[in-house]
mmCIF file of C-alpha atoms in Angstrom:
data_model
loop_
_atom_site.group_PDB
_atom_site.id
_atom_site.type_symbol
_atom_site.label_atom_id
_atom_site.label_comp_id
_atom_site.label_asym_id
_atom_site.label_seq_id
_atom_site.Cartn_x
_atom_site.Cartn_y
_atom_site.Cartn_z
ATOM 1 C CA ASN Z 1 7.137 -18.069 8.103
ATOM 2 C CA ALA Z 2 5.091 -15.401 9.721
ATOM 3 C CA ASP Z 3 4.110 -12.287 7.737
ATOM 4 C CA HIS Z 4 2.868 -8.899 8.764
ATOM 5 C CA SER Z 5 -0.800 -10.044 8.790
ATOM 6 C CA ASP Z 6 0.016 -12.915 11.199
ATOM 7 C CA PHE Z 7 1.438 -10.330 13.801
ATOM 8 C CA VAL Z 8 -1.474 -8.085 13.310
ATOM 9 C CA ASP Z 9 -3.781 -11.218 14.237
ATOM 10 C CA LEU Z 10 -1.620 -11.901 17.234
ATOM 11 C CA ILE Z 11 -1.609 -8.488 18.816
ATOM 12 C CA GLY Z 12 -5.335 -8.373 18.095
ATOM 13 C CA TRP Z 13 -5.735 -11.510 19.959
ATOM 14 C CA VAL Z 14 -3.463 -10.563 22.762
ATOM 15 C CA MET Z 15 -5.652 -7.361 23.139
ATOM 16 C CA GLY Z 16 -8.654 -9.441 23.762
ATOM 17 C CA GLN Z 17 -6.856 -11.578 26.787
ATOM 18 C CA GLU Z 18 -7.513 -10.888 30.493
ATOM 19 C CA LEU Z 19 -4.037 -10.927 31.967
ATOM 20 C CA PRO Z 20 -3.481 -11.610 35.576
ATOM 21 C CA ALA Z 21 -3.080 -8.797 38.281
ATOM 22 C CA ASP Z 22 0.601 -9.490 38.415
ATOM 23 C CA MET Z 23 1.787 -7.959 35.141
ATOM 24 C CA ASN Z 24 5.338 -9.155 35.696
ATOM 25 C CA GLY Z 25 3.844 -12.485 34.639
ATOM 26 C CA GLY Z 26 2.117 -10.938 31.609
ATOM 27 C CA VAL Z 27 4.724 -12.261 29.049
ATOM 28 C CA ASP Z 28 4.917 -15.884 30.678
ATOM 29 C CA TYR Z 29 0.953 -15.940 30.605
ATOM 30 C CA LEU Z 30 1.097 -15.014 27.020
ATOM 31 C CA LEU Z 31 3.637 -17.743 26.060
ATOM 32 C CA ASN Z 32 1.620 -20.377 28.008
ATOM 33 C CA THR Z 33 -1.427 -19.633 26.442
ATOM 34 C CA LEU Z 34 -0.239 -19.720 22.959
ATOM 35 C CA LEU Z 35 1.575 -23.248 24.046
ATOM 36 C CA ASN Z 36 -1.649 -24.327 24.947
ATOM 37 C CA ASN Z 37 -3.081 -23.548 21.487
ATOM 38 C CA GLY Z 38 -5.040 -20.500 22.772
ATOM 39 C CA GLN Z 39 -7.653 -22.409 24.984
ATOM 40 C CA GLN Z 40 -8.169 -19.170 27.031
ATOM 41 C CA THR Z 41 -11.457 -17.383 26.271
ATOM 42 C CA PRO Z 42 -11.067 -14.023 24.622
ATOM 43 C CA LYS Z 43 -12.135 -10.976 26.738
ATOM 44 C CA LYS Z 44 -14.862 -8.847 25.044
ATOM 45 C CA LEU Z 45 -14.119 -5.104 24.710
ATOM 46 C CA ASN Z 46 -15.494 -2.873 27.243
ATOM 47 C CA ARG Z 47 -17.611 -1.109 24.541
ATOM 48 C CA ALA Z 48 -18.438 -1.528 20.896
ATOM 49 C CA ASP Z 49 -16.309 0.523 18.493
ATOM 50 C CA ARG Z 50 -18.281 2.667 15.902
ATOM 51 C CA ALA Z 51 -17.555 3.822 12.453
ATOM 52 C CA ASP Z 52 -19.780 6.071 10.271
ATOM 53 C CA ALA Z 53 -18.787 6.649 6.509
ATOM 54 C CA TYR Z 54 -20.417 9.038 4.161
ATOM 55 C CA TYR Z 55 -19.560 8.667 0.493
ATOM 56 C CA LEU Z 56 -20.490 10.927 -2.607
ATOM 57 C CA ASP Z 57 -19.704 10.467 -5.992
ATOM 58 C CA TYR Z 58 -20.561 12.429 -9.249
ATOM 59 C CA GLN Z 59 -19.497 11.319 -12.844
ATOM 60 C CA PHE Z 60 -19.775 12.823 -16.250
ATOM 61 C CA SER Z 61 -18.809 11.261 -19.465
ATOM 62 C CA LYS Z 62 -18.988 12.528 -22.851
ATOM 63 C CA ASN Z 63 -18.370 10.969 -26.375
ATOM 64 C CA PHE Z 64 -17.019 13.601 -29.026
ATOM 65 C CA GLY Z 65 -16.957 10.858 -31.827
ATOM 66 C CA SER Z 66 -16.695 7.082 -32.201
ATOM 67 C CA ASP Z 67 -13.311 6.514 -30.681
ATOM 68 C CA ASN Z 68 -12.931 9.373 -28.146
ATOM 69 C CA THR Z 69 -14.398 9.717 -24.666
ATOM 70 C CA LEU Z 70 -14.012 12.362 -21.864
ATOM 71 C CA THR Z 71 -14.639 11.322 -18.491
ATOM 72 C CA ALA Z 72 -14.767 13.652 -15.322
ATOM 73 C CA GLY Z 73 -16.077 13.640 -11.782
ATOM 74 C CA ALA Z 74 -15.610 14.234 -8.099
ATOM 75 C CA THR Z 75 -15.938 12.175 -4.875
ATOM 76 C CA TYR Z 76 -16.135 13.012 -1.335
ATOM 77 C CA GLU Z 77 -16.004 10.955 1.719
ATOM 78 C CA HIS Z 78 -16.356 11.673 5.487
ATOM 79 C CA VAL Z 79 -15.408 9.147 8.091
ATOM 80 C CA TYR Z 80 -16.223 9.311 11.861
ATOM 81 C CA SER Z 81 -14.405 6.727 13.784
ATOM 82 C CA ASN Z 82 -14.785 6.026 17.735
ATOM 83 C CA ALA Z 83 -12.560 3.076 18.754
ATOM 84 C CA GLU Z 84 -11.376 1.886 22.047
ATOM 85 C CA THR Z 85 -8.042 1.457 20.808
ATOM 86 C CA SER Z 86 -7.329 4.537 18.525
ATOM 87 C CA GLY Z 87 -9.905 7.118 20.059
ATOM 88 C CA VAL Z 88 -12.188 9.553 18.378
ATOM 89 C CA HIS Z 89 -11.113 10.865 14.793
ATOM 90 C CA ASN Z 90 -12.666 12.445 11.870
ATOM 91 C CA SER Z 91 -11.288 12.429 8.328
ATOM 92 C CA ASP Z 92 -12.447 14.165 4.980
ATOM 93 C CA ASN Z 93 -11.255 12.919 1.528
ATOM 94 C CA ALA Z 94 -12.163 15.020 -1.732
ATOM 95 C CA ALA Z 95 -10.951 14.495 -4.919
ATOM 96 C CA LEU Z 96 -11.605 15.744 -8.503
ATOM 97 C CA TYR Z 97 -10.633 13.535 -11.504
ATOM 98 C CA ILE Z 98 -10.543 13.480 -15.245
ATOM 99 C CA GLN Z 99 -9.552 11.026 -18.028
ATOM 100 C CA TYR Z 100 -9.501 11.340 -21.925
ATOM 101 C CA ASP Z 101 -9.397 8.215 -24.251
ATOM 102 C CA ASP Z 102 -8.794 8.540 -28.127
ATOM 103 C CA LYS Z 103 -7.633 6.586 -30.928
ATOM 104 C CA PHE Z 104 -5.345 7.939 -33.767
ATOM 105 C CA PHE Z 105 -4.689 6.500 -37.366
ATOM 106 C CA ASP Z 106 -6.670 3.482 -36.736
ATOM 107 C CA ARG Z 107 -3.538 2.174 -34.790
ATOM 108 C CA LEU Z 108 -2.848 4.204 -31.630
ATOM 109 C CA ASN Z 109 -4.899 3.979 -28.522
ATOM 110 C CA LEU Z 110 -4.236 6.666 -26.256
ATOM 111 C CA SER Z 111 -5.396 7.133 -22.494
ATOM 112 C CA ILE Z 112 -4.412 9.954 -20.130
ATOM 113 C CA GLY Z 113 -5.948 11.060 -16.576
ATOM 114 C CA ALA Z 114 -5.331 13.018 -13.575
ATOM 115 C CA ARG Z 115 -6.755 12.973 -9.974
ATOM 116 C CA PHE Z 116 -6.439 15.650 -7.529
ATOM 117 C CA GLU Z 117 -6.609 14.586 -3.795
ATOM 118 C CA TYR Z 118 -7.502 16.527 -0.590
ATOM 119 C CA TYR Z 119 -7.262 14.629 2.658
ATOM 120 C CA ARG Z 120 -7.204 15.675 6.299
ATOM 121 C CA VAL Z 121 -7.575 13.804 9.817
ATOM 122 C CA ASP Z 122 -8.941 15.840 12.692
ATOM 123 C CA ASP Z 123 -7.217 19.355 12.441
ATOM 124 C CA LYS Z 124 -4.498 18.409 10.198
ATOM 125 C CA LEU Z 125 -5.659 20.430 7.098
ATOM 126 C CA LYS Z 126 -2.571 19.648 4.930
ATOM 127 C CA GLU Z 127 -2.224 15.922 5.039
ATOM 128 C CA ALA Z 128 -1.487 15.755 1.323
ATOM 129 C CA ASN Z 129 1.109 18.330 0.689
ATOM 130 C CA PHE Z 130 2.319 19.181 -2.779
ATOM 131 C CA ASP Z 131 5.169 21.774 -3.764
ATOM 132 C CA LEU Z 132 3.999 23.594 -7.030
ATOM 133 C CA PHE Z 133 6.685 26.224 -8.165
ATOM 134 C CA GLY Z 134 7.632 26.677 -4.522
ATOM 135 C CA VAL Z 135 3.962 27.208 -3.292
ATOM 136 C CA ASN Z 136 3.064 24.254 -0.867
ATOM 137 C CA ILE Z 137 -0.616 23.341 -1.536
ATOM 138 C CA PRO Z 138 -2.956 20.939 0.425
ATOM 139 C CA VAL Z 139 -3.762 18.950 -2.765
ATOM 140 C CA ARG Z 140 -1.928 15.930 -4.305
ATOM 141 C CA PRO Z 141 -2.094 15.316 -8.038
ATOM 142 C CA VAL Z 142 -2.077 11.579 -9.399
ATOM 143 C CA LEU Z 143 -1.244 11.174 -12.829
ATOM 144 C CA ARG Z 144 -1.903 8.258 -15.294
ATOM 145 C CA GLY Z 145 -1.414 7.564 -18.994
ATOM 146 C CA GLY Z 146 -0.957 4.792 -21.377
ATOM 147 C CA LEU Z 147 -0.764 4.013 -24.982
ATOM 148 C CA ASN Z 148 -1.099 0.778 -27.270
ATOM 149 C CA TYR Z 149 0.140 0.979 -30.928
ATOM 150 C CA GLN Z 150 -0.634 -1.818 -33.594
ATOM 151 C CA LEU Z 151 2.824 -2.358 -35.280
ATOM 152 C CA GLY Z 152 1.547 -5.035 -37.656
ATOM 153 C CA LYS Z 153 -1.428 -7.450 -38.169
ATOM 154 C CA ALA Z 154 -0.869 -9.413 -34.950
ATOM 155 C CA SER Z 155 2.041 -7.055 -33.336
ATOM 156 C CA PHE Z 156 1.180 -4.663 -30.688
ATOM 157 C CA LEU Z 157 3.670 -2.380 -28.662
ATOM 158 C CA ARG Z 158 2.313 -0.972 -25.366
ATOM 159 C CA ALA Z 159 3.347 1.696 -22.548
ATOM 160 C CA SER Z 160 2.143 2.974 -19.393
ATOM 161 C CA TYR Z 161 2.989 5.201 -16.559
ATOM 162 C CA GLY Z 162 0.764 5.539 -13.362
ATOM 163 C CA GLN Z 163 1.214 7.157 -10.030
ATOM 164 C CA GLY Z 164 -0.226 5.942 -6.777
ATOM 165 C CA TYR Z 165 -1.088 7.582 -3.473
ATOM 166 C CA ARG Z 166 -2.433 6.012 -0.283
ATOM 167 C CA TYR Z 167 -3.010 7.974 3.082
ATOM 168 C CA PRO Z 168 -2.369 5.945 6.384
ATOM 169 C CA SER Z 169 -5.592 4.776 7.900
ATOM 170 C CA ILE Z 170 -6.813 5.998 11.264
ATOM 171 C CA THR Z 171 -5.878 2.716 12.913
ATOM 172 C CA GLU Z 172 -2.476 2.463 11.394
ATOM 173 C CA LYS Z 173 -1.725 6.092 12.746
ATOM 174 C CA TYR Z 174 -3.621 6.250 16.057
ATOM 175 C CA VAL Z 175 -3.872 2.568 17.314
ATOM 176 C CA ARG Z 176 -2.821 2.252 21.072
ATOM 177 C CA LYS Z 177 -3.203 -0.587 23.061
ATOM 178 C CA ASP Z 178 -1.098 -1.974 26.020
ATOM 179 C CA ILE Z 179 -1.754 -5.206 28.038
ATOM 180 C CA GLY Z 180 1.116 -6.005 30.362
ATOM 181 C CA GLY Z 181 3.765 -4.212 28.294
ATOM 182 C CA ILE Z 182 2.561 -6.005 25.147
ATOM 183 C CA GLY Z 183 0.526 -4.257 22.375
ATOM 184 C CA ALA Z 184 0.352 -1.718 19.518
ATOM 185 C CA TYR Z 185 2.069 1.788 19.438
ATOM 186 C CA PRO Z 186 0.670 4.824 17.393
ATOM 187 C CA ASN Z 187 2.994 6.777 14.789
ATOM 188 C CA HIS Z 188 1.440 10.220 14.646
ATOM 189 C CA ASN Z 189 4.250 11.313 12.187
ATOM 190 C CA LEU Z 190 3.331 8.399 9.713
ATOM 191 C CA ARG Z 191 3.378 9.767 6.182
ATOM 192 C CA PRO Z 192 1.230 8.955 3.143
ATOM 193 C CA GLU Z 193 2.920 6.473 0.933
ATOM 194 C CA SER Z 194 3.293 7.516 -2.903
ATOM 195 C CA GLY Z 195 4.776 5.729 -5.966
ATOM 196 C CA TYR Z 196 4.732 5.194 -9.553
ATOM 197 C CA ASN Z 197 4.939 2.332 -11.944
ATOM 198 C CA VAL Z 198 6.248 2.092 -15.596
ATOM 199 C CA GLU Z 199 5.648 -0.767 -17.966
ATOM 200 C CA LEU Z 200 6.848 -1.421 -21.585
ATOM 201 C CA GLY Z 201 5.360 -4.557 -23.278
ATOM 202 C CA PHE Z 202 5.311 -6.209 -26.660
ATOM 203 C CA LYS Z 203 2.599 -8.630 -27.837
ATOM 204 C CA GLN Z 204 2.978 -10.781 -30.918
ATOM 205 C CA GLY Z 205 0.600 -13.209 -32.517
ATOM 206 C CA TYR Z 206 1.906 -16.531 -34.033
ATOM 207 C CA GLN Z 207 0.552 -19.779 -35.831
ATOM 208 C CA PHE Z 208 2.545 -22.923 -36.455
ATOM 209 C CA GLY Z 209 0.547 -25.682 -37.871
ATOM 210 C CA PRO Z 210 -2.202 -26.499 -35.231
ATOM 211 C CA PHE Z 211 -0.837 -24.123 -32.864
ATOM 212 C CA LYS Z 212 -1.872 -20.496 -32.656
ATOM 213 C CA GLY Z 213 -2.061 -17.758 -30.016
ATOM 214 C CA PHE Z 214 0.006 -14.919 -28.539
ATOM 215 C CA ILE Z 215 3.373 -14.248 -26.709
ATOM 216 C CA ASP Z 216 3.511 -11.232 -24.534
ATOM 217 C CA ILE Z 217 6.746 -9.780 -23.139
ATOM 218 C CA ALA Z 218 6.824 -7.143 -20.458
ATOM 219 C CA ALA Z 219 9.318 -5.244 -18.385
ATOM 220 C CA PHE Z 220 8.203 -3.151 -15.435
ATOM 221 C CA TYR Z 221 9.588 -0.815 -12.685
ATOM 222 C CA THR Z 222 7.841 0.404 -9.647
ATOM 223 C CA GLU Z 223 9.101 2.805 -6.764
ATOM 224 C CA TYR Z 224 7.558 3.876 -3.630
ATOM 225 C CA LYS Z 225 8.342 6.569 -1.263
ATOM 226 C CA ASP Z 226 7.345 6.432 2.448
ATOM 227 C CA MET Z 227 6.072 3.001 1.683
ATOM 228 C CA ILE Z 228 4.051 1.852 4.963
ATOM 229 C CA GLU Z 229 5.161 -1.207 6.623
ATOM 230 C CA PHE Z 230 5.039 -3.099 9.955
ATOM 231 C CA ASN Z 231 7.642 -3.208 12.753
ATOM 232 C CA ILE Z 232 8.009 -5.416 15.735
ATOM 233 C CA GLY Z 233 10.431 -4.587 18.664
ATOM 234 C CA LEU Z 234 10.960 -2.728 21.996
ATOM 235 C CA PHE Z 235 9.314 0.845 22.451
ATOM 236 C CA ASP Z 236 9.420 3.722 24.733
ATOM 237 C CA ASN Z 237 5.849 3.705 26.468
ATOM 238 C CA ASN Z 238 6.022 7.680 26.840
ATOM 239 C CA SER Z 239 7.268 8.735 23.424
ATOM 240 C CA TYR Z 240 6.390 5.599 21.543
ATOM 241 C CA ASN Z 241 9.819 5.551 19.898
ATOM 242 C CA GLN Z 242 11.306 2.202 19.023
ATOM 243 C CA ILE Z 243 14.228 1.246 21.058
ATOM 244 C CA LEU Z 244 16.985 0.427 18.524
ATOM 245 C CA SER Z 245 20.069 0.227 20.587
ATOM 246 C CA MET Z 246 21.369 0.022 24.267
ATOM 247 C CA TYR Z 247 21.732 3.819 24.205
ATOM 248 C CA ASP Z 248 17.953 4.184 23.350
ATOM 249 C CA LEU Z 249 17.268 1.941 26.277
ATOM 250 C CA MET Z 250 19.230 3.682 28.742
ATOM 251 C CA GLU Z 251 18.075 7.002 27.698
ATOM 252 C CA SER Z 252 14.434 5.872 27.914
ATOM 253 C CA LEU Z 253 15.007 4.570 31.456
ATOM 254 C CA MET Z 254 16.986 7.503 32.624
ATOM 255 C CA ASN Z 255 13.907 9.778 31.544
ATOM 256 C CA GLY Z 256 11.732 7.635 33.641
ATOM 257 C CA SER Z 257 9.951 5.886 30.896
ATOM 258 C CA SER Z 258 8.826 2.097 30.951
ATOM 259 C CA ILE Z 259 9.627 -0.007 27.995
ATOM 260 C CA GLY Z 260 7.087 -2.168 26.327
ATOM 261 C CA ILE Z 261 6.881 -5.109 23.559
ATOM 262 C CA GLY Z 262 4.800 -4.325 20.616
ATOM 263 C CA ALA Z 263 4.385 -3.120 16.937
ATOM 264 C CA GLN Z 264 3.942 0.006 15.076
ATOM 265 C CA PHE Z 265 3.517 1.175 11.630
ATOM 266 C CA PHE Z 266 6.423 3.110 9.985
ATOM 267 C CA ASN Z 267 7.660 4.587 6.633
ATOM 268 C CA VAL Z 268 10.366 2.903 4.517
ATOM 269 C CA ASP Z 269 12.021 5.955 2.820
ATOM 270 C CA LYS Z 270 12.186 4.394 -0.526
ATOM 271 C CA ALA Z 271 11.459 0.950 -1.944
ATOM 272 C CA ARG Z 272 11.505 -0.362 -5.604
ATOM 273 C CA ILE Z 273 10.306 -3.422 -7.514
ATOM 274 C CA TYR Z 274 11.514 -4.004 -10.924
ATOM 275 C CA GLY Z 275 11.369 -7.249 -13.200
ATOM 276 C CA ALA Z 276 9.996 -8.789 -16.265
ATOM 277 C CA GLU Z 277 7.385 -11.323 -17.367
ATOM 278 C CA VAL Z 278 6.604 -13.492 -20.265
ATOM 279 C CA ASN Z 279 3.315 -15.170 -21.225
ATOM 280 C CA LEU Z 280 2.476 -17.777 -23.848
ATOM 281 C CA THR Z 281 -1.184 -18.352 -24.446
ATOM 282 C CA GLY Z 282 -2.699 -20.295 -27.413
ATOM 283 C CA ILE Z 283 -4.713 -23.153 -28.631
ATOM 284 C CA CYS Z 284 -3.880 -26.346 -30.308
ATOM 285 C CA GLU Z 285 -6.451 -27.622 -32.791
ATOM 286 C CA ILE Z 286 -6.462 -31.544 -32.661
ATOM 287 C CA ASN Z 287 -9.600 -32.062 -35.040
ATOM 288 C CA SER Z 288 -12.758 -30.381 -35.840
ATOM 289 C CA HIS Z 289 -14.179 -31.675 -32.509
ATOM 290 C CA SER Z 290 -11.120 -31.228 -29.995
ATOM 291 C CA ASN Z 291 -8.685 -28.769 -29.165
ATOM 292 C CA ILE Z 292 -6.345 -27.893 -26.234
ATOM 293 C CA THR Z 293 -5.809 -24.443 -24.650
ATOM 294 C CA TYR Z 294 -2.566 -23.560 -22.908
ATOM 295 C CA ASN Z 295 -1.212 -20.646 -20.799
ATOM 296 C CA ILE Z 296 2.442 -20.734 -19.873
ATOM 297 C CA GLY Z 297 4.087 -17.745 -18.003
ATOM 298 C CA TYR Z 298 7.151 -16.784 -15.885
ATOM 299 C CA VAL Z 299 7.613 -13.596 -13.808
ATOM 300 C CA TYR Z 300 10.886 -12.365 -12.421
ATOM 301 C CA THR Z 301 10.802 -9.702 -9.632
ATOM 302 C CA GLU Z 302 13.515 -8.078 -7.623
ATOM 303 C CA PRO Z 303 12.286 -6.064 -4.588
ATOM 304 C CA GLU Z 304 14.600 -3.985 -2.407
ATOM 305 C CA ASP Z 305 14.949 -1.140 -0.193
ATOM 306 C CA VAL Z 306 16.701 1.620 -2.142
ATOM 307 C CA ASN Z 307 18.560 2.601 1.134
ATOM 308 C CA TYR Z 308 19.520 -0.975 2.135
ATOM 309 C CA LYS Z 309 23.338 -0.209 2.120
ATOM 310 C CA ALA Z 310 23.160 2.704 4.614
ATOM 311 C CA ILE Z 311 20.780 0.670 6.757
ATOM 312 C CA ASN Z 312 23.276 -2.385 6.778
ATOM 313 C CA GLU Z 313 25.912 -0.175 7.689
ATOM 314 C CA ARG Z 314 24.026 1.596 10.613
ATOM 315 C CA GLU Z 315 23.072 -2.041 11.998
ATOM 316 C CA GLU Z 316 26.623 -3.194 11.601
ATOM 317 C CA SER Z 317 27.857 -0.469 13.705
ATOM 318 C CA TYR Z 318 25.578 -1.626 16.747
ATOM 319 C CA VAL Z 319 27.710 -3.151 19.340
ATOM 320 C CA ASP Z 320 24.975 -4.327 21.638
#
């Protein structure tokens, strides 16, 4: 049951192998080597990769009372990467953030915050685009908020909302290595992934004889846009496009391109995960010298590609 990390390790291992001069035997060589438990000696890279990262962070915090706090700050990171598989690239990531925490009526705890991200790679100055009233700006806002309300002596209701944003790494976007038609392919059009999470929960204390503790019930919903995933298949060695049908294969061959086997990072248009969980924690006092603590929980999740019906219909239409 191989997962994406296993394929990444496999491709990384293949990149370090010395294939024979006859590249037509490259695949046979790979399979024979794998069947022989990888007894071949990995080939060292021609040169050492280099990556330099410079990080700066400033944070300010101010208490306006016993229960309220304002936190603000800024971060900046510059990365220089020079790798054999991805080339030379520079990236800059700058952000401003602010968060406010307060307590009202001795029952309600509130927390709200925002972060504003700017990111670029090389000369792409608008890696983080955001449409604000019809104006496209190169800054991405990321919002979060949560509250916890005490309904009774041992009853609590909570709700939270948070956004997430992740830029593709230099390796994910620019990696390119080919050994005998097997390797990794870049995706210069790889977009940042974003998403949000909503959770609603209820926590109730209990005591029955020697048993006392809390039961916690929560429901959650998470949605991702342009989620970055890993794809294995056939690729056009000139355009780096994946070959999905016989028509794509013939078109590539007619354009004079060669075909390779490998992997590429790509975006899933929209994915979502929803579900619920319940946890029971507590302690049972046997006597004044002994007790038993327990923690029982169950989580149900349902992950899916939002566009899975359209994808299934397209794949069912393939005749090859």
